[in-house]
Amino acid sequence: MINSIVRRSAVSLAIGSLLLAGAGANAAGNADGAVKIGVMGDMSGVYSTGFSGKGAVAAVQMAVDDFGGEVLGKPVKVISADHQNKADIASAKSREWIDREHVDVIMDLTNSAVGLAVQQLASNKGVITINTGAATSGLTNEACTPYGIHYGYDTHALPVGTATAIVKNGGKKWFFITADYAFGQALESNTSDVVKKLGGSVVGSVRAPLNTNDFSSYLLQAQGSGAQVIGLANAGTDTINAVKQANEFGIVAGGQQLAGMLVLLSDIKSLGLDTAAGLQFTSGWYWDGDDASRKWTKKYLANGGTTPTFPHAALYSATTAYLNAVKAAGTDESDAVRKAIGNKPIDDFFAKGGQIRDDGLLEHDMYLLKAKKADESESTWDLVTLERTIPGDQAYPSLADSTCELTQ
């Protein structure tokens, strides 16, 4: 325990030194005392419903309003943009935001390729990013930066709940249908590690382009693989389309099991419980988990919120945490704010006893959920049951296992 404390103190000092070195005579980021938050998300594409879109902007704006609408004596402004799931568009817009709009923090960043690109660009300019939509664990490992924060979940935490439950229930032979970019590849890799560690095996995989409408060829390969479990290492409408078409092909009826590795409550609603019943998945938050979450959900849906999914809840929580850090630091200068947000526990309706680690990862509890049968649902969003709470120190790798150079 003493060695752990000593090591953590050393890491904190190293990061503090790095940040101060980067600051030099000039303040990091746009330290003008006026806070501007940029929501860079998928506003019209495959991830626009539950991860990003109008619901994401609504969550950030609600957090700002609940904070009082101002910090350091000046109004907080929220702006947004559609990155169209293209890293080059996201990078160009983020550069414009930082250089011309004087944005202090960029949030959301759904799509791992986007998240990785913008995190690096913003860090080079001394600007904080808070990824709530991007999943790849690379954000806090090999691609970590002093100003990058990964808030809500990652591709390591997702399979710890879902794959563990399925393998222990007998589903040991897996085949993956994987989104063909950084997110899908990381999710397949992390899930495979869990499966193999528990004595299972991976008999094959196939890569599918983002925003694919026809999964027939991929599903036929999975069906013929002899796998007991077809792992869907994708998300959003890609997962919805794959599940619907798998049911049309009689794959589940034929004895194979689908495992959605990144499923949102909005996906279950889109699928319908007749199709989704029994589907297990891991989530960073559940709206009906306690009174505080239910209260937040009711207010969010009444204030422009679209879906009570964990990425939207994470955005509200992250915005509040950021503004509290600005207030505590007494400045919007990035080094001071990053230090303040890392030193204070995140303990709210979203993250119980959470803390942002030195590698930028928010470690907090995750939840294994299971879709209900249609006759068990009593209201619009009463779609799942809470099967298990996964403590944060079990859901995420230890800081000692991080490959982030800031922790070495």
mmCIF file of C-alpha atoms in Angstrom:
data_model
loop_
_atom_site.group_PDB
_atom_site.id
_atom_site.type_symbol
_atom_site.label_atom_id
_atom_site.label_comp_id
_atom_site.label_asym_id
_atom_site.label_seq_id
_atom_site.Cartn_x
_atom_site.Cartn_y
_atom_site.Cartn_z
ATOM 1 C CA MET A 1 0.000 0.000 0.000
ATOM 2 C CA ILE A 2 2.856 2.387 0.911
ATOM 3 C CA ASN A 3 4.650 1.605 -2.364
ATOM 4 C CA SER A 4 1.434 2.330 -4.271
ATOM 5 C CA ILE A 5 1.039 5.703 -2.566
ATOM 6 C CA VAL A 6 4.674 6.593 -3.197
ATOM 7 C CA ARG A 7 4.383 5.560 -6.834
ATOM 8 C CA ARG A 8 1.206 7.575 -7.343
ATOM 9 C CA SER A 9 2.806 10.638 -5.769
ATOM 10 C CA ALA A 10 5.796 10.265 -8.076
ATOM 11 C CA VAL A 11 3.551 9.990 -11.112
ATOM 12 C CA SER A 12 1.568 13.056 -10.042
ATOM 13 C CA LEU A 13 4.775 15.039 -9.612
ATOM 14 C CA ALA A 14 5.981 13.911 -13.045
ATOM 15 C CA ILE A 15 2.768 15.023 -14.703
ATOM 16 C CA GLY A 16 2.797 18.298 -12.807
ATOM 17 C CA SER A 17 6.356 18.948 -13.965
ATOM 18 C CA LEU A 18 5.445 18.111 -17.548
ATOM 19 C CA LEU A 19 2.466 20.454 -17.496
ATOM 20 C CA LEU A 20 4.446 23.285 -15.950
ATOM 21 C CA ALA A 21 7.224 22.785 -18.482
ATOM 22 C CA GLY A 22 4.673 23.030 -21.269
ATOM 23 C CA ALA A 23 3.206 26.183 -19.794
ATOM 24 C CA GLY A 24 6.459 28.149 -19.493
ATOM 25 C CA ALA A 25 5.895 31.865 -19.701
ATOM 26 C CA ASN A 26 2.646 31.404 -21.617
ATOM 27 C CA ALA A 27 -0.545 30.009 -20.171
ATOM 28 C CA ALA A 28 -1.676 26.697 -21.646
ATOM 29 C CA GLY A 29 -4.833 26.821 -23.728
ATOM 30 C CA ASN A 30 -7.062 29.855 -24.029
ATOM 31 C CA ALA A 31 -6.676 31.293 -20.534
ATOM 32 C CA ASP A 32 -8.764 34.424 -21.014
ATOM 33 C CA GLY A 33 -11.096 33.897 -18.055
ATOM 34 C CA ALA A 34 -14.122 33.244 -20.288
ATOM 35 C CA VAL A 35 -15.026 29.530 -20.478
ATOM 36 C CA LYS A 36 -16.198 28.137 -23.802
ATOM 37 C CA ILE A 37 -17.069 24.449 -24.162
ATOM 38 C CA GLY A 38 -17.020 22.756 -27.563
ATOM 39 C CA VAL A 39 -19.170 19.665 -28.109
ATOM 40 C CA MET A 40 -17.581 17.851 -31.063
ATOM 41 C CA GLY A 41 -19.836 14.946 -31.973
ATOM 42 C CA ASP A 42 -21.687 12.853 -34.495
ATOM 43 C CA MET A 43 -24.778 14.978 -35.044
ATOM 44 C CA SER A 44 -26.250 13.166 -38.033
ATOM 45 C CA GLY A 45 -24.693 9.732 -38.472
ATOM 46 C CA VAL A 46 -24.441 6.250 -37.037
ATOM 47 C CA TYR A 47 -23.749 7.436 -33.454
ATOM 48 C CA SER A 48 -26.058 10.460 -33.330
ATOM 49 C CA THR A 49 -28.857 8.932 -31.247
ATOM 50 C CA GLY A 50 -27.534 7.483 -28.008
ATOM 51 C CA PHE A 51 -23.885 8.538 -27.996
ATOM 52 C CA SER A 52 -23.908 12.038 -29.356
ATOM 53 C CA GLY A 53 -26.263 14.272 -31.331
ATOM 54 C CA LYS A 54 -28.779 16.733 -29.884
ATOM 55 C CA GLY A 55 -28.933 14.755 -26.650
ATOM 56 C CA ALA A 56 -25.226 15.328 -26.044
ATOM 57 C CA VAL A 57 -25.492 19.090 -26.505
ATOM 58 C CA ALA A 58 -28.573 19.145 -24.262
ATOM 59 C CA ALA A 59 -26.674 17.314 -21.502
ATOM 60 C CA VAL A 60 -23.769 19.780 -21.583
ATOM 61 C CA GLN A 61 -26.056 22.810 -21.668
ATOM 62 C CA MET A 62 -28.127 21.452 -18.780
ATOM 63 C CA ALA A 63 -24.969 20.990 -16.712
ATOM 64 C CA VAL A 64 -23.924 24.575 -17.439
ATOM 65 C CA ASP A 65 -27.380 25.881 -16.507
ATOM 66 C CA ASP A 66 -27.451 23.834 -13.295
ATOM 67 C CA PHE A 67 -24.017 25.224 -12.411
ATOM 68 C CA GLY A 68 -25.493 28.702 -12.623
ATOM 69 C CA GLY A 69 -24.569 29.561 -16.201
ATOM 70 C CA GLU A 70 -21.300 31.235 -15.293
ATOM 71 C CA VAL A 71 -17.906 30.653 -13.703
ATOM 72 C CA LEU A 72 -15.167 33.090 -12.704
ATOM 73 C CA GLY A 73 -17.764 35.850 -13.038
ATOM 74 C CA LYS A 74 -18.355 35.299 -16.766
ATOM 75 C CA PRO A 75 -21.020 33.379 -18.716
ATOM 76 C CA VAL A 76 -20.142 29.866 -19.901
ATOM 77 C CA LYS A 77 -20.793 29.366 -23.606
ATOM 78 C CA VAL A 78 -21.513 26.017 -25.319
ATOM 79 C CA ILE A 79 -20.928 25.500 -29.045
ATOM 80 C CA SER A 80 -21.206 22.324 -31.123
ATOM 81 C CA ALA A 81 -20.185 20.828 -34.451
ATOM 82 C CA ASP A 82 -20.759 17.674 -36.500
ATOM 83 C CA HIS A 83 -17.520 15.819 -37.243
ATOM 84 C CA GLN A 84 -19.339 13.426 -39.617
ATOM 85 C CA ASN A 85 -17.235 10.550 -38.225
ATOM 86 C CA LYS A 86 -14.203 11.890 -40.090
ATOM 87 C CA ALA A 87 -11.000 12.587 -38.209
ATOM 88 C CA ASP A 88 -9.830 15.223 -40.713
ATOM 89 C CA ILE A 89 -13.048 17.226 -40.391
ATOM 90 C CA ALA A 90 -12.911 16.955 -36.602
ATOM 91 C CA SER A 91 -9.286 18.077 -36.531
ATOM 92 C CA ALA A 92 -9.876 21.049 -38.811
ATOM 93 C CA LYS A 93 -12.865 22.218 -36.796
ATOM 94 C CA SER A 94 -11.065 21.717 -33.482
ATOM 95 C CA ARG A 95 -8.104 23.751 -34.718
ATOM 96 C CA GLU A 96 -10.488 26.540 -35.730
ATOM 97 C CA TRP A 97 -12.230 26.367 -32.363
ATOM 98 C CA ILE A 98 -8.966 26.646 -30.442
ATOM 99 C CA ASP A 99 -7.287 29.285 -32.593
ATOM 100 C CA ARG A 100 -10.263 31.491 -33.459
ATOM 101 C CA GLU A 101 -13.116 30.648 -31.088
ATOM 102 C CA HIS A 102 -10.881 30.351 -27.985
ATOM 103 C CA VAL A 103 -12.501 27.098 -26.859
ATOM 104 C CA ASP A 104 -11.209 25.911 -23.474
ATOM 105 C CA VAL A 105 -12.280 22.264 -23.545
ATOM 106 C CA ILE A 106 -13.530 19.901 -26.263
ATOM 107 C CA MET A 107 -15.974 17.178 -25.217
ATOM 108 C CA ASP A 108 -17.920 14.203 -26.599
ATOM 109 C CA LEU A 109 -15.607 13.117 -29.464
ATOM 110 C CA THR A 110 -17.678 10.045 -30.300
ATOM 111 C CA ASN A 111 -15.744 7.820 -32.744
ATOM 112 C CA SER A 112 -12.316 6.585 -31.653
ATOM 113 C CA ALA A 113 -10.475 7.784 -34.762
ATOM 114 C CA VAL A 114 -11.859 11.260 -34.086
ATOM 115 C CA GLY A 115 -11.082 11.025 -30.385
ATOM 116 C CA LEU A 116 -7.470 10.032 -30.947
ATOM 117 C CA ALA A 117 -6.865 12.747 -33.539
ATOM 118 C CA VAL A 118 -8.462 15.601 -31.609
ATOM 119 C CA GLN A 119 -6.918 14.584 -28.282
ATOM 120 C CA GLN A 120 -3.420 14.828 -29.800
ATOM 121 C CA LEU A 121 -4.096 18.065 -31.679
ATOM 122 C CA ALA A 122 -5.646 19.771 -28.660
ATOM 123 C CA SER A 123 -2.905 18.609 -26.330
ATOM 124 C CA ASN A 124 -0.273 20.076 -28.639
ATOM 125 C CA LYS A 125 -2.060 23.390 -28.163
ATOM 126 C CA GLY A 126 -2.440 22.955 -24.410
ATOM 127 C CA VAL A 127 -6.212 22.402 -24.508
ATOM 128 C CA ILE A 128 -8.097 19.830 -22.442
ATOM 129 C CA THR A 129 -10.225 17.153 -24.129
ATOM 130 C CA ILE A 130 -12.795 14.997 -22.357
ATOM 131 C CA ASN A 131 -13.731 11.937 -24.402
ATOM 132 C CA THR A 132 -17.131 10.546 -23.407
ATOM 133 C CA GLY A 133 -18.129 8.871 -26.671
ATOM 134 C CA ALA A 134 -14.890 7.398 -28.000
ATOM 135 C CA ALA A 135 -14.179 3.932 -26.605
ATOM 136 C CA THR A 136 -10.641 2.875 -27.499
ATOM 137 C CA SER A 137 -8.445 2.208 -24.475
ATOM 138 C CA GLY A 138 -5.556 3.660 -26.479
ATOM 139 C CA LEU A 139 -6.656 7.122 -25.347
ATOM 140 C CA THR A 140 -5.163 6.488 -21.911
ATOM 141 C CA ASN A 141 -2.435 4.081 -22.988
ATOM 142 C CA GLU A 142 -0.092 4.577 -25.935
ATOM 143 C CA ALA A 143 -1.909 7.729 -27.132
ATOM 144 C CA CYS A 144 -2.307 9.400 -23.732
ATOM 145 C CA THR A 145 -1.573 13.117 -23.364
ATOM 146 C CA PRO A 146 -1.202 15.467 -20.375
ATOM 147 C CA TYR A 147 -4.523 17.143 -21.241
ATOM 148 C CA GLY A 148 -6.544 14.128 -22.379
ATOM 149 C CA ILE A 149 -9.289 12.684 -20.171
ATOM 150 C CA HIS A 150 -11.292 9.522 -20.951
ATOM 151 C CA TYR A 151 -14.571 9.745 -19.101
ATOM 152 C CA GLY A 152 -17.244 7.052 -18.889
ATOM 153 C CA TYR A 153 -16.003 3.747 -20.329
ATOM 154 C CA ASP A 154 -13.431 2.111 -22.582
ATOM 155 C CA THR A 155 -12.878 -1.046 -24.607
ATOM 156 C CA HIS A 156 -11.254 -2.753 -21.629
ATOM 157 C CA ALA A 157 -14.190 -2.212 -19.249
ATOM 158 C CA LEU A 158 -16.914 -3.286 -21.700
ATOM 159 C CA PRO A 159 -15.995 -6.979 -22.083
ATOM 160 C CA VAL A 160 -15.148 -7.452 -18.406
ATOM 161 C CA GLY A 161 -18.870 -7.620 -17.677
ATOM 162 C CA THR A 162 -20.403 -8.981 -20.873
ATOM 163 C CA ALA A 163 -17.799 -11.503 -22.039
ATOM 164 C CA THR A 164 -17.183 -12.768 -18.519
ATOM 165 C CA ALA A 165 -20.872 -13.471 -17.978
ATOM 166 C CA ILE A 166 -21.272 -15.216 -21.338
ATOM 167 C CA VAL A 167 -18.135 -17.375 -21.123
ATOM 168 C CA LYS A 168 -18.933 -18.471 -17.574
ATOM 169 C CA ASN A 169 -22.383 -19.468 -18.831
ATOM 170 C CA GLY A 170 -20.857 -21.782 -21.447
ATOM 171 C CA GLY A 171 -20.318 -19.503 -24.446
ATOM 172 C CA LYS A 172 -16.637 -20.280 -25.046
ATOM 173 C CA LYS A 173 -16.193 -20.289 -28.850
ATOM 174 C CA TRP A 174 -16.384 -16.762 -30.317
ATOM 175 C CA PHE A 175 -16.471 -15.180 -33.765
ATOM 176 C CA PHE A 176 -16.284 -11.381 -34.159
ATOM 177 C CA ILE A 177 -17.959 -8.990 -36.581
ATOM 178 C CA THR A 178 -15.847 -5.897 -36.055
ATOM 179 C CA ALA A 179 -16.156 -2.232 -37.051
ATOM 180 C CA ASP A 180 -13.148 -1.619 -39.267
ATOM 181 C CA TYR A 181 -11.426 1.228 -37.428
ATOM 182 C CA ALA A 182 -9.628 1.906 -34.137
ATOM 183 C CA PHE A 183 -12.666 1.410 -31.892
ATOM 184 C CA GLY A 184 -13.735 -1.952 -33.300
ATOM 185 C CA GLN A 185 -10.214 -3.295 -33.447
ATOM 186 C CA ALA A 186 -9.539 -2.341 -29.822
ATOM 187 C CA LEU A 187 -12.859 -3.771 -28.659
ATOM 188 C CA GLU A 188 -12.249 -7.081 -30.449
ATOM 189 C CA SER A 189 -8.737 -7.289 -29.010
ATOM 190 C CA ASN A 190 -9.792 -6.495 -25.439
ATOM 191 C CA THR A 191 -12.766 -8.873 -25.593
ATOM 192 C CA SER A 192 -10.615 -11.657 -27.035
ATOM 193 C CA ASP A 193 -8.218 -11.249 -24.125
ATOM 194 C CA VAL A 194 -11.069 -11.726 -21.641
ATOM 195 C CA VAL A 195 -12.469 -14.741 -23.514
ATOM 196 C CA LYS A 196 -9.086 -16.478 -23.706
ATOM 197 C CA LYS A 197 -8.204 -15.687 -20.103
ATOM 198 C CA LEU A 198 -11.392 -17.487 -19.027
ATOM 199 C CA GLY A 199 -10.573 -20.568 -21.109
ATOM 200 C CA GLY A 200 -12.507 -19.669 -24.247
ATOM 201 C CA SER A 201 -11.288 -19.335 -27.834
ATOM 202 C CA VAL A 202 -11.732 -17.099 -30.869
ATOM 203 C CA VAL A 203 -12.408 -19.111 -34.045
ATOM 204 C CA GLY A 204 -12.467 -16.172 -36.454
ATOM 205 C CA SER A 205 -13.383 -12.583 -37.206
ATOM 206 C CA VAL A 206 -14.377 -10.319 -40.066
ATOM 207 C CA ARG A 207 -14.121 -6.540 -40.485
ATOM 208 C CA ALA A 208 -17.155 -4.516 -41.574
ATOM 209 C CA PRO A 209 -16.999 -0.877 -42.734
ATOM 210 C CA LEU A 210 -18.566 1.797 -40.533
ATOM 211 C CA ASN A 211 -22.234 2.521 -41.286
ATOM 212 C CA THR A 212 -22.864 -0.764 -43.086
ATOM 213 C CA ASN A 213 -26.479 -1.429 -44.079
ATOM 214 C CA ASP A 214 -26.032 -5.030 -45.208
ATOM 215 C CA PHE A 215 -24.447 -7.441 -42.737
ATOM 216 C CA SER A 216 -25.549 -10.577 -44.600
ATOM 217 C CA SER A 217 -22.123 -11.734 -45.809
ATOM 218 C CA TYR A 218 -20.533 -11.128 -42.399
ATOM 219 C CA LEU A 219 -23.338 -12.929 -40.581
ATOM 220 C CA LEU A 220 -23.122 -15.899 -42.938
ATOM 221 C CA GLN A 221 -19.415 -16.215 -42.184
ATOM 222 C CA ALA A 222 -20.165 -16.085 -38.472
ATOM 223 C CA GLN A 223 -22.987 -18.602 -38.843
ATOM 224 C CA GLY A 224 -20.718 -21.053 -40.620
ATOM 225 C CA SER A 225 -17.804 -20.635 -38.232
ATOM 226 C CA GLY A 226 -19.062 -23.074 -35.627
ATOM 227 C CA ALA A 227 -18.864 -20.367 -32.962
ATOM 228 C CA GLN A 228 -21.250 -20.453 -30.039
ATOM 229 C CA VAL A 229 -21.109 -16.665 -29.668
ATOM 230 C CA ILE A 230 -21.048 -13.949 -32.311
ATOM 231 C CA GLY A 231 -19.404 -10.895 -30.781
ATOM 232 C CA LEU A 232 -20.531 -7.602 -32.300
ATOM 233 C CA ALA A 233 -17.555 -5.283 -31.883
ATOM 234 C CA ASN A 234 -19.440 -2.300 -33.239
ATOM 235 C CA ALA A 235 -21.975 0.229 -31.980
ATOM 236 C CA GLY A 236 -24.919 2.474 -32.829
ATOM 237 C CA THR A 237 -26.978 1.673 -35.912
ATOM 238 C CA ASP A 238 -24.329 -0.854 -36.981
ATOM 239 C CA THR A 239 -25.167 -2.977 -33.932
ATOM 240 C CA ILE A 240 -28.905 -2.468 -34.443
ATOM 241 C CA ASN A 241 -28.716 -3.540 -38.095
ATOM 242 C CA ALA A 242 -26.541 -6.561 -37.293
ATOM 243 C CA VAL A 243 -28.906 -7.799 -34.562
ATOM 244 C CA LYS A 244 -32.007 -7.306 -36.709
ATOM 245 C CA GLN A 245 -30.495 -9.127 -39.686
ATOM 246 C CA ALA A 246 -29.171 -11.930 -37.483
ATOM 247 C CA ASN A 247 -32.718 -12.528 -36.279
ATOM 248 C CA GLU A 248 -34.014 -12.469 -39.865
ATOM 249 C CA PHE A 249 -31.473 -15.164 -40.769
ATOM 250 C CA GLY A 250 -32.563 -17.286 -37.813
ATOM 251 C CA ILE A 251 -29.094 -17.220 -36.272
ATOM 252 C CA VAL A 252 -30.302 -16.935 -32.680
ATOM 253 C CA ALA A 253 -33.097 -19.431 -33.278
ATOM 254 C CA GLY A 254 -30.428 -21.772 -34.683
ATOM 255 C CA GLY A 255 -28.585 -21.857 -31.384
ATOM 256 C CA GLN A 256 -25.882 -19.206 -31.704
ATOM 257 C CA GLN A 257 -25.772 -16.319 -29.236
ATOM 258 C CA LEU A 258 -25.238 -12.664 -30.056
ATOM 259 C CA ALA A 259 -23.032 -10.593 -27.776
ATOM 260 C CA GLY A 260 -23.356 -6.834 -28.226
ATOM 261 C CA MET A 261 -20.070 -5.483 -26.913
ATOM 262 C CA LEU A 262 -21.210 -1.849 -26.912
ATOM 263 C CA VAL A 263 -24.971 -1.525 -26.570
ATOM 264 C CA LEU A 264 -26.936 1.478 -25.338
ATOM 265 C CA LEU A 265 -30.413 1.674 -23.886
ATOM 266 C CA SER A 266 -31.486 3.530 -27.026
ATOM 267 C CA ASP A 267 -30.373 0.516 -29.082
ATOM 268 C CA ILE A 268 -32.608 -1.787 -27.025
ATOM 269 C CA LYS A 269 -35.520 0.582 -27.595
ATOM 270 C CA SER A 270 -34.857 0.659 -31.351
ATOM 271 C CA LEU A 271 -34.611 -3.127 -31.542
ATOM 272 C CA GLY A 272 -37.722 -3.703 -29.443
ATOM 273 C CA LEU A 273 -37.856 -6.190 -26.594
ATOM 274 C CA ASP A 274 -39.269 -8.937 -28.820
ATOM 275 C CA THR A 275 -35.914 -8.893 -30.626
ATOM 276 C CA ALA A 276 -33.572 -7.798 -27.828
ATOM 277 C CA ALA A 277 -34.940 -9.831 -24.877
ATOM 278 C CA GLY A 278 -32.145 -11.592 -22.995
ATOM 279 C CA LEU A 279 -29.312 -9.562 -24.571
ATOM 280 C CA GLN A 280 -26.641 -8.830 -21.964
ATOM 281 C CA PHE A 281 -24.371 -5.806 -22.185
ATOM 282 C CA THR A 282 -22.146 -3.622 -20.037
ATOM 283 C CA SER A 283 -22.916 0.022 -19.357
ATOM 284 C CA GLY A 284 -21.188 2.890 -17.610
ATOM 285 C CA TRP A 285 -24.442 3.982 -15.938
ATOM 286 C CA TYR A 286 -28.104 2.997 -15.657
ATOM 287 C CA TRP A 287 -30.863 5.593 -15.396
ATOM 288 C CA ASP A 288 -33.001 3.514 -13.002
ATOM 289 C CA GLY A 289 -30.124 2.494 -10.755
ATOM 290 C CA ASP A 290 -30.972 4.804 -7.857
ATOM 291 C CA ASP A 291 -33.033 7.842 -6.877
ATOM 292 C CA ALA A 292 -30.365 10.339 -7.962
ATOM 293 C CA SER A 293 -30.185 8.810 -11.454
ATOM 294 C CA ARG A 294 -33.960 8.739 -11.800
ATOM 295 C CA LYS A 295 -34.188 12.383 -10.731
ATOM 296 C CA TRP A 296 -31.499 13.419 -13.221
ATOM 297 C CA THR A 297 -33.173 11.476 -16.043
ATOM 298 C CA LYS A 298 -36.548 13.091 -15.446
ATOM 299 C CA LYS A 299 -35.041 16.573 -15.554
ATOM 300 C CA TYR A 300 -32.834 15.776 -18.549
ATOM 301 C CA LEU A 301 -35.725 14.495 -20.669
ATOM 302 C CA ALA A 302 -37.709 17.615 -19.764
ATOM 303 C CA ASN A 303 -34.836 19.875 -20.847
ATOM 304 C CA GLY A 304 -34.215 18.734 -24.402
ATOM 305 C CA GLY A 305 -32.622 15.398 -23.596
ATOM 306 C CA THR A 306 -33.267 12.617 -26.075
ATOM 307 C CA THR A 307 -32.201 9.319 -24.510
ATOM 308 C CA PRO A 308 -31.092 8.471 -20.942
ATOM 309 C CA THR A 309 -27.933 6.706 -22.096
ATOM 310 C CA PHE A 310 -24.643 6.593 -20.251
ATOM 311 C CA PRO A 311 -22.696 8.778 -22.747
ATOM 312 C CA HIS A 312 -25.231 11.578 -22.272
ATOM 313 C CA ALA A 313 -25.111 11.206 -18.489
ATOM 314 C CA ALA A 314 -21.312 11.157 -18.672
ATOM 315 C CA LEU A 315 -21.296 14.453 -20.553
ATOM 316 C CA TYR A 316 -23.351 16.142 -17.847
ATOM 317 C CA SER A 317 -21.089 14.747 -15.143
ATOM 318 C CA ALA A 318 -17.906 15.669 -17.037
ATOM 319 C CA THR A 319 -19.113 19.218 -17.681
ATOM 320 C CA THR A 320 -19.913 19.694 -14.007
ATOM 321 C CA ALA A 321 -16.539 18.256 -12.981
ATOM 322 C CA TYR A 322 -14.737 20.563 -15.420
ATOM 323 C CA LEU A 323 -16.559 23.686 -14.205
ATOM 324 C CA ASN A 324 -15.893 22.746 -10.586
ATOM 325 C CA ALA A 325 -12.208 22.419 -11.460
ATOM 326 C CA VAL A 326 -12.165 25.853 -13.112
ATOM 327 C CA LYS A 327 -13.811 27.314 -10.018
ATOM 328 C CA ALA A 328 -11.371 25.555 -7.674
ATOM 329 C CA ALA A 329 -8.361 26.638 -9.755
ATOM 330 C CA GLY A 330 -9.591 30.217 -10.022
ATOM 331 C CA THR A 331 -8.608 30.230 -13.697
ATOM 332 C CA ASP A 332 -9.427 28.535 -17.010
ATOM 333 C CA GLU A 333 -5.719 27.974 -17.690
ATOM 334 C CA SER A 334 -5.430 24.318 -18.747
ATOM 335 C CA ASP A 335 -2.561 23.192 -16.509
ATOM 336 C CA ALA A 336 -4.257 24.456 -13.365
ATOM 337 C CA VAL A 337 -7.652 23.051 -14.375
ATOM 338 C CA ARG A 338 -6.210 19.640 -15.314
ATOM 339 C CA LYS A 339 -4.488 19.448 -11.955
ATOM 340 C CA ALA A 340 -7.677 20.436 -10.113
ATOM 341 C CA ILE A 341 -9.920 17.949 -11.908
ATOM 342 C CA GLY A 342 -7.471 15.125 -11.246
ATOM 343 C CA ASN A 343 -7.175 15.824 -7.535
ATOM 344 C CA LYS A 344 -10.898 15.764 -6.740
ATOM 345 C CA PRO A 345 -13.020 12.576 -6.579
ATOM 346 C CA ILE A 346 -15.908 12.342 -9.038
ATOM 347 C CA ASP A 347 -18.806 11.310 -6.812
ATOM 348 C CA ASP A 348 -22.194 12.123 -8.318
ATOM 349 C CA PHE A 349 -25.232 10.394 -9.831
ATOM 350 C CA PHE A 350 -23.053 9.091 -12.677
ATOM 351 C CA ALA A 351 -19.785 8.010 -11.071
ATOM 352 C CA LYS A 352 -19.849 6.748 -7.503
ATOM 353 C CA GLY A 353 -16.455 7.177 -5.877
ATOM 354 C CA GLY A 354 -14.774 7.773 -9.233
ATOM 355 C CA GLN A 355 -11.460 9.495 -9.782
ATOM 356 C CA ILE A 356 -9.540 10.654 -12.834
ATOM 357 C CA ARG A 357 -6.229 8.817 -12.748
ATOM 358 C CA ASP A 358 -2.826 10.103 -13.790
ATOM 359 C CA ASP A 359 -3.207 8.472 -17.199
ATOM 360 C CA GLY A 360 -6.422 10.449 -17.760
ATOM 361 C CA LEU A 361 -8.839 7.557 -17.199
ATOM 362 C CA LEU A 362 -11.943 7.985 -15.033
ATOM 363 C CA GLU A 363 -12.100 4.776 -13.030
ATOM 364 C CA HIS A 364 -15.606 4.046 -11.759
ATOM 365 C CA ASP A 365 -18.137 1.251 -11.382
ATOM 366 C CA MET A 366 -19.644 -0.400 -14.468
ATOM 367 C CA TYR A 367 -22.905 -2.344 -14.740
ATOM 368 C CA LEU A 368 -23.975 -5.580 -16.408
ATOM 369 C CA LEU A 369 -27.502 -5.154 -17.785
ATOM 370 C CA LYS A 370 -29.945 -7.583 -19.412
ATOM 371 C CA ALA A 371 -32.801 -6.729 -21.767
ATOM 372 C CA LYS A 372 -36.233 -7.605 -20.386
ATOM 373 C CA LYS A 373 -38.969 -9.572 -22.066
ATOM 374 C CA ALA A 374 -41.692 -7.403 -23.584
ATOM 375 C CA ASP A 375 -44.278 -8.287 -20.943
ATOM 376 C CA GLU A 376 -41.883 -7.283 -18.144
ATOM 377 C CA SER A 377 -41.528 -3.647 -19.250
ATOM 378 C CA GLU A 378 -43.673 -1.112 -17.402
ATOM 379 C CA SER A 379 -42.654 2.183 -19.045
ATOM 380 C CA THR A 380 -40.882 3.692 -22.047
ATOM 381 C CA TRP A 381 -37.333 3.267 -20.716
ATOM 382 C CA ASP A 382 -38.005 0.277 -18.442
ATOM 383 C CA LEU A 383 -36.130 -2.040 -20.767
ATOM 384 C CA VAL A 384 -33.440 -3.806 -18.752
ATOM 385 C CA THR A 385 -32.596 -5.320 -15.393
ATOM 386 C CA LEU A 386 -29.410 -4.658 -13.451
ATOM 387 C CA GLU A 387 -27.608 -8.006 -13.214
ATOM 388 C CA ARG A 388 -24.350 -7.021 -11.574
ATOM 389 C CA THR A 389 -22.303 -4.049 -10.412
ATOM 390 C CA ILE A 390 -18.648 -4.300 -11.476
ATOM 391 C CA PRO A 391 -16.339 -2.346 -9.142
ATOM 392 C CA GLY A 392 -14.094 0.133 -10.921
ATOM 393 C CA ASP A 393 -10.887 -1.580 -9.852
ATOM 394 C CA GLN A 394 -12.151 -4.763 -11.524
ATOM 395 C CA ALA A 395 -13.585 -3.120 -14.639
ATOM 396 C CA TYR A 396 -10.431 -1.185 -15.523
ATOM 397 C CA PRO A 397 -6.769 -2.226 -15.598
ATOM 398 C CA SER A 398 -4.584 -0.996 -12.769
ATOM 399 C CA LEU A 399 -2.517 2.129 -13.240
ATOM 400 C CA ALA A 400 0.551 -0.076 -12.999
ATOM 401 C CA ASP A 401 -0.561 -1.855 -16.185
ATOM 402 C CA SER A 402 -1.064 1.351 -18.167
ATOM 403 C CA THR A 403 1.282 1.913 -21.097
ATOM 404 C CA CYS A 404 0.807 5.677 -20.853
ATOM 405 C CA GLU A 405 4.258 7.272 -20.885
ATOM 406 C CA LEU A 406 3.125 9.730 -18.197
ATOM 407 C CA THR A 407 2.947 6.860 -15.702
ATOM 408 C CA GLN A 408 6.315 5.269 -16.480
#
